[in-house]
């Protein structure tokens, strides 16, 4: 796990697959949280595996879990297969992140279409940007549930 402090004082946490064999996880995140550090961006690079049924924790490929981080403004998931059920739980997880403004899926297999009724109202109300990149950037249209070119 690597972290970086940006010019505005926010913290970006990067979790890469090749680092998952190392002993880290909740302990390091707890240290950052206990120190009063607000994690503003969480980047999961080939490390996302699943999300708990209650949508309160992300499960990494190592088996470690990341509880809801209320200060996260951007969540980026790279190189993951995300079926419809997991996609809905990711949306629910992001709603628990009070500061969330953007959810990125990069090089991920995501559902082609999402039932607009299943998109949380709070996501729409907060105007969270949900985008996907495979060969080009697409944005989730909350009204139709389909991906539209950015």
C-alpha positions as semicolon CSV with decimal commas, in nm:
position;residue;x (nm);y (nm);z (nm)
1;X;0,000;0,000;0,000
2;X;0,124;0,344;-0,083
3;X;-0,019;0,676;0,014
4;X;0,042;1,028;-0,103
5;X;-0,049;1,362;0,049
6;X;-0,171;1,608;-0,213
7;X;-0,126;1,986;-0,220
8;X;-0,467;2,036;-0,060
9;X;-0,369;1,808;0,230
10;X;-0,587;1,514;0,132
11;X;-0,456;1,158;0,128
12;X;-0,463;0,921;-0,168
13;X;-0,424;0,549;-0,091
14;X;-0,308;0,310;-0,364
15;X;-0,346;-0,065;-0,320
16;X;-0,174;-0,275;-0,585
17;X;-0,213;-0,649;-0,640
18;X;0,158;-0,717;-0,616
19;X;0,161;-0,569;-0,265
20;X;-0,120;-0,782;-0,130
21;X;0,109;-1,061;-0,015
22;X;0,252;-0,818;0,240
23;X;0,095;-0,806;0,583
24;X;-0,115;-0,494;0,577
25;X;-0,481;-0,409;0,578
26;X;-0,714;-0,279;0,842
27;X;-0,419;-0,211;1,072
28;X;-0,261;0,047;0,840
29;X;-0,596;0,203;0,752
30;X;-0,677;0,218;1,124
31;X;-0,345;0,392;1,192
32;X;-0,423;0,652;0,926
33;X;-0,775;0,701;1,063
34;X;-0,660;0,715;1,427
35;X;-0,405;0,979;1,333
36;X;-0,692;1,190;1,202
37;X;-0,592;1,140;0,839
38;X;-0,880;1,169;0,596
39;X;-0,842;0,933;0,301
40;X;-0,989;1,122;0,008
41;X;-0,912;0,882;-0,279
42;X;-0,890;0,504;-0,274
43;X;-0,736;0,337;-0,579
44;X;-0,769;-0,041;-0,605
45;X;-0,540;-0,162;-0,882
46;X;-0,604;-0,531;-0,960
47;X;-0,682;-0,576;-0,592
48;X;-1,065;-0,560;-0,579
49;X;-1,226;-0,900;-0,533
50;X;-1,578;-0,846;-0,401
51;X;-1,789;-0,651;-0,158
52;X;-1,966;-0,786;0,148
53;X;-2,337;-0,868;0,123
54;X;-2,419;-0,577;0,356
55;X;-2,206;-0,342;0,138
56;X;-2,009;-0,227;0,442
57;X;-1,666;-0,358;0,337
58;X;-1,463;-0,408;0,022
59;X;-1,295;-0,748;-0,001
60;X;-0,951;-0,745;-0,160
61;X;-0,795;-1,035;-0,351
62;X;-0,577;-1,097;-0,044
63;X;-0,886;-1,153;0,171
64;X;-0,830;-0,829;0,364
65;X;-1,132;-0,603;0,395
66;X;-1,167;-0,228;0,384
67;X;-1,458;-0,089;0,584
68;X;-1,654;0,212;0,464
69;X;-1,425;0,513;0,459
70;X;-1,654;0,809;0,512
71;X;-1,406;1,068;0,381
72;X;-1,342;0,902;0,044
73;X;-1,431;1,134;-0,244
74;X;-1,308;0,910;-0,525
75;X;-1,307;0,532;-0,548
76;X;-1,123;0,379;-0,845
77;X;-1,141;0,007;-0,922
78;X;-0,911;-0,125;-1,194
79;X;-0,906;-0,462;-1,370
80;X;-1,201;-0,636;-1,204
81;X;-1,501;-0,837;-1,316
82;X;-1,809;-0,675;-1,165
83;X;-2,140;-0,849;-1,217
84;X;-2,475;-0,676;-1,165
85;X;-2,517;-0,788;-0,803
86;X;-2,168;-0,672;-0,704
87;X;-2,219;-0,349;-0,899
88;X;-2,529;-0,269;-0,691
89;X;-2,340;-0,341;-0,368
90;X;-2,055;-0,112;-0,481
91;X;-2,312;0,164;-0,537
92;X;-2,447;0,100;-0,185
93;X;-2,092;0,112;-0,042
94;X;-2,028;0,446;-0,210
95;X;-2,346;0,587;-0,059
96;X;-2,204;0,518;0,287
97;X;-1,900;0,731;0,191
98;X;-2,042;1,070;0,284
99;X;-1,793;1,266;0,072
100;X;-1,807;1,052;-0,246
101;X;-1,821;1,243;-0,573
102;X;-1,676;0,995;-0,821
103;X;-1,672;0,620;-0,881
104;X;-1,438;0,496;-1,155
105;X;-1,418;0,153;-1,313
106;X;-1,110;0,123;-1,531
107;X;-1,055;-0,181;-1,754
108;X;-1,337;-0,357;-1,569
109;X;-1,611;-0,584;-1,692
110;X;-1,925;-0,404;-1,577
111;X;-2,292;-0,464;-1,661
112;X;-2,396;-0,316;-1,996
113;X;-2,714;-0,180;-1,842
114;X;-2,842;-0,119;-1,491
115;X;-3,207;-0,094;-1,390
116;X;-3,248;0,280;-1,318
117;X;-3,484;0,193;-1,032
118;X;-3,194;0,010;-0,862
119;X;-2,966;0,316;-0,868
120;X;-2,983;0,471;-0,520
121;X;-3,169;0,800;-0,510
122;X;-2,895;0,948;-0,292
123;X;-2,641;0,873;-0,565
124;X;-2,851;1,077;-0,806
125;X;-2,916;1,351;-0,552
126;X;-2,545;1,390;-0,473
127;X;-2,469;1,384;-0,847
128;X;-2,200;1,124;-0,804
129;X;-2,013;1,073;-1,129
130;X;-2,002;0,700;-1,217
131;X;-1,765;0,637;-1,507
132;X;-1,615;0,339;-1,683
133;X;-1,312;0,315;-1,908
134;X;-1,237;0,025;-2,136
135;X;-1,151;0,164;-2,478
136;X;-1,314;0,499;-2,413
137;X;-1,471;0,680;-2,118
138;X;-1,841;0,626;-2,055
139;X;-2,065;0,771;-1,788
140;X;-2,359;0,594;-1,626
141;X;-2,682;0,771;-1,720
142;X;-2,900;0,758;-1,409
143;X;-3,223;0,800;-1,605
144;X;-3,171;0,513;-1,852
145;X;-2,923;0,296;-1,661
146;X;-2,700;0,272;-1,969
147;X;-2,345;0,389;-2,032
148;X;-2,312;0,703;-2,245
149;X;-1,989;0,835;-2,401
150;X;-1,830;1,115;-2,198
